[in-house]
Amino acid sequence: MQMQIAVCDDEDIICQEIKKKLLNIRQEYEITTYNSGHELIDSKKDFDLILLDIKMPEIDGMKTAEILRGNGNDSLIIFLTSYVEAMPDAFKVKAFRFLCKPLEKERFMEAVLGAEKELVD
């Protein structure tokens, strides 16, 4: 399945690592990377799936998700973070999954393929 995917993390090396992991699952994915929540919001693009870091400078991932939802964005969101204490807030913005860094290959693959299945059903 061809999905439009956004990867948003303030560390470009992490964005590239996630992009590589996604392409290892399926070469057909169209992936756009962003290094800040503002970039993602300002893009005004529609994505099927957004992989979003929580801890970022200026505007964190949770606030980014709130703004996206407020703008009517209904993309599936998978939060990626080292801060498990942020998990309860993820439900407020209807997150699809919450994955802890460092990413475990099996959990990452399950989350992405689960999003794909959700979009098809």
Short mmCIF file of C-alpha atoms in Angstrom, two decimals:
data_model
loop_
_atom_site.label_atom_id
_atom_site.label_comp_id
_atom_site.label_asym_id
_atom_site.label_seq_id
_atom_site.Cartn_x
_atom_site.Cartn_y
_atom_site.Cartn_z
CA MET A 1 0.00 0.00 0.00
CA GLN A 2 1.22 3.48 -0.82
CA MET A 3 0.93 5.68 2.25
CA GLN A 4 1.76 9.34 2.62
CA ILE A 5 3.89 9.49 5.78
CA ALA A 6 5.34 12.43 7.71
CA VAL A 7 8.26 11.96 10.08
CA CYS A 8 8.79 14.85 12.50
CA ASP A 9 11.78 14.90 14.84
CA ASP A 10 14.12 17.78 15.70
CA GLU A 11 17.13 15.54 15.04
CA ASP A 12 17.62 14.99 11.31
CA ILE A 13 19.64 11.83 11.93
CA ILE A 14 16.60 10.33 13.70
CA CYS A 15 14.32 11.36 10.81
CA GLN A 16 16.63 9.59 8.35
CA GLU A 17 16.84 6.50 10.58
CA ILE A 18 13.03 6.30 10.79
CA LYS A 19 12.70 6.88 7.04
CA LYS A 20 15.09 3.97 6.42
CA LYS A 21 13.10 1.73 8.79
CA LEU A 22 9.89 2.65 6.96
CA LEU A 23 11.37 1.90 3.52
CA ASN A 24 12.56 -1.46 4.85
CA ILE A 25 8.91 -2.27 5.55
CA ARG A 26 7.64 -1.02 2.17
CA GLN A 27 9.46 0.78 -0.64
CA GLU A 28 6.17 2.33 -1.85
CA TYR A 29 5.77 4.65 1.13
CA GLU A 30 6.04 8.34 0.29
CA ILE A 31 7.89 9.90 3.21
CA THR A 32 8.41 13.57 4.02
CA THR A 33 10.59 14.60 6.94
CA TYR A 34 10.28 17.67 9.15
CA ASN A 35 12.60 18.96 11.86
CA SER A 36 10.01 20.92 13.83
CA GLY A 37 6.34 20.93 14.66
CA HIS A 38 6.01 24.33 12.97
CA GLU A 39 7.36 22.89 9.68
CA LEU A 40 4.84 20.06 9.81
CA ILE A 41 1.91 22.35 10.65
CA ASP A 42 2.92 24.92 8.02
CA SER A 43 3.15 22.25 5.30
CA LYS A 44 -0.65 21.90 5.36
CA LYS A 45 -0.17 18.54 3.63
CA ASP A 46 -2.48 15.61 4.19
CA PHE A 47 -0.75 12.52 5.46
CA ASP A 48 -2.10 9.06 6.18
CA LEU A 49 0.36 8.63 9.04
CA ILE A 50 2.48 10.98 11.12
CA LEU A 51 5.41 9.71 13.20
CA LEU A 52 5.93 12.46 15.75
CA ASP A 53 8.59 13.03 18.39
CA ILE A 54 7.26 14.54 21.61
CA LYS A 55 10.30 16.38 23.00
CA MET A 56 11.21 19.13 20.52
CA PRO A 57 12.24 22.76 21.04
CA GLU A 58 9.78 25.64 20.53
CA ILE A 59 6.69 23.50 20.02
CA ASP A 60 6.61 19.93 21.29
CA GLY A 61 4.97 17.01 19.55
CA MET A 62 1.92 17.01 21.82
CA LYS A 63 1.17 20.68 21.06
CA THR A 64 1.84 20.02 17.37
CA ALA A 65 -0.73 17.22 17.43
CA GLU A 66 -3.25 19.45 19.24
CA ILE A 67 -2.88 22.14 16.56
CA LEU A 68 -3.14 19.59 13.74
CA ARG A 69 -6.30 18.12 15.27
CA GLY A 70 -7.70 21.63 15.79
CA ASN A 71 -7.13 22.28 12.07
CA GLY A 72 -9.20 19.20 11.22
CA ASN A 73 -6.27 16.87 10.54
CA ASP A 74 -7.32 13.26 11.07
CA SER A 75 -4.03 11.54 10.20
CA LEU A 76 -3.06 8.55 12.29
CA ILE A 77 -0.37 9.65 14.75
CA ILE A 78 2.33 7.47 16.24
CA PHE A 79 4.29 9.24 18.97
CA LEU A 80 7.97 8.36 19.31
CA THR A 81 9.61 9.36 22.57
CA SER A 82 11.88 8.51 25.44
CA TYR A 83 9.42 10.15 27.84
CA VAL A 84 6.86 7.52 28.83
CA GLU A 85 5.27 9.95 31.30
CA ALA A 86 3.78 11.75 28.27
CA MET A 87 1.72 8.69 27.29
CA PRO A 88 -1.53 9.70 29.06
CA ASP A 89 -1.62 12.98 27.12
CA ALA A 90 -1.37 11.08 23.83
CA PHE A 91 -4.96 9.93 24.25
CA LYS A 92 -6.18 13.53 24.29
CA VAL A 93 -5.10 13.93 20.66
CA LYS A 94 -6.30 10.47 19.60
CA ALA A 95 -2.87 8.95 19.03
CA PHE A 96 -2.84 5.63 17.19
CA ARG A 97 0.26 4.29 18.96
CA PHE A 98 2.95 5.39 21.39
CA LEU A 99 6.42 3.93 20.89
CA CYS A 100 9.40 4.34 23.17
CA LYS A 101 12.87 5.15 21.91
CA PRO A 102 15.08 3.41 21.13
CA LEU A 103 12.62 1.84 18.71
CA GLU A 104 12.24 -1.92 18.83
CA LYS A 105 12.04 -3.32 15.29
CA GLU A 106 9.04 -5.59 15.95
CA ARG A 107 6.99 -2.94 17.78
CA PHE A 108 7.77 -0.36 15.10
CA MET A 109 6.77 -2.74 12.30
CA GLU A 110 3.57 -3.74 14.13
CA ALA A 111 2.61 -0.08 14.61
CA VAL A 112 3.22 0.89 10.96
CA LEU A 113 1.50 -2.20 9.54
CA GLY A 114 -1.34 -1.68 12.06
CA ALA A 115 -1.77 1.86 10.74
CA GLU A 116 -1.81 0.53 7.19
CA LYS A 117 -4.52 -1.98 8.12
CA GLU A 118 -6.53 0.73 9.89
CA LEU A 119 -6.46 2.89 6.76
CA VAL A 120 -7.60 0.03 4.51
CA ASP A 121 -10.47 -1.14 6.76
#
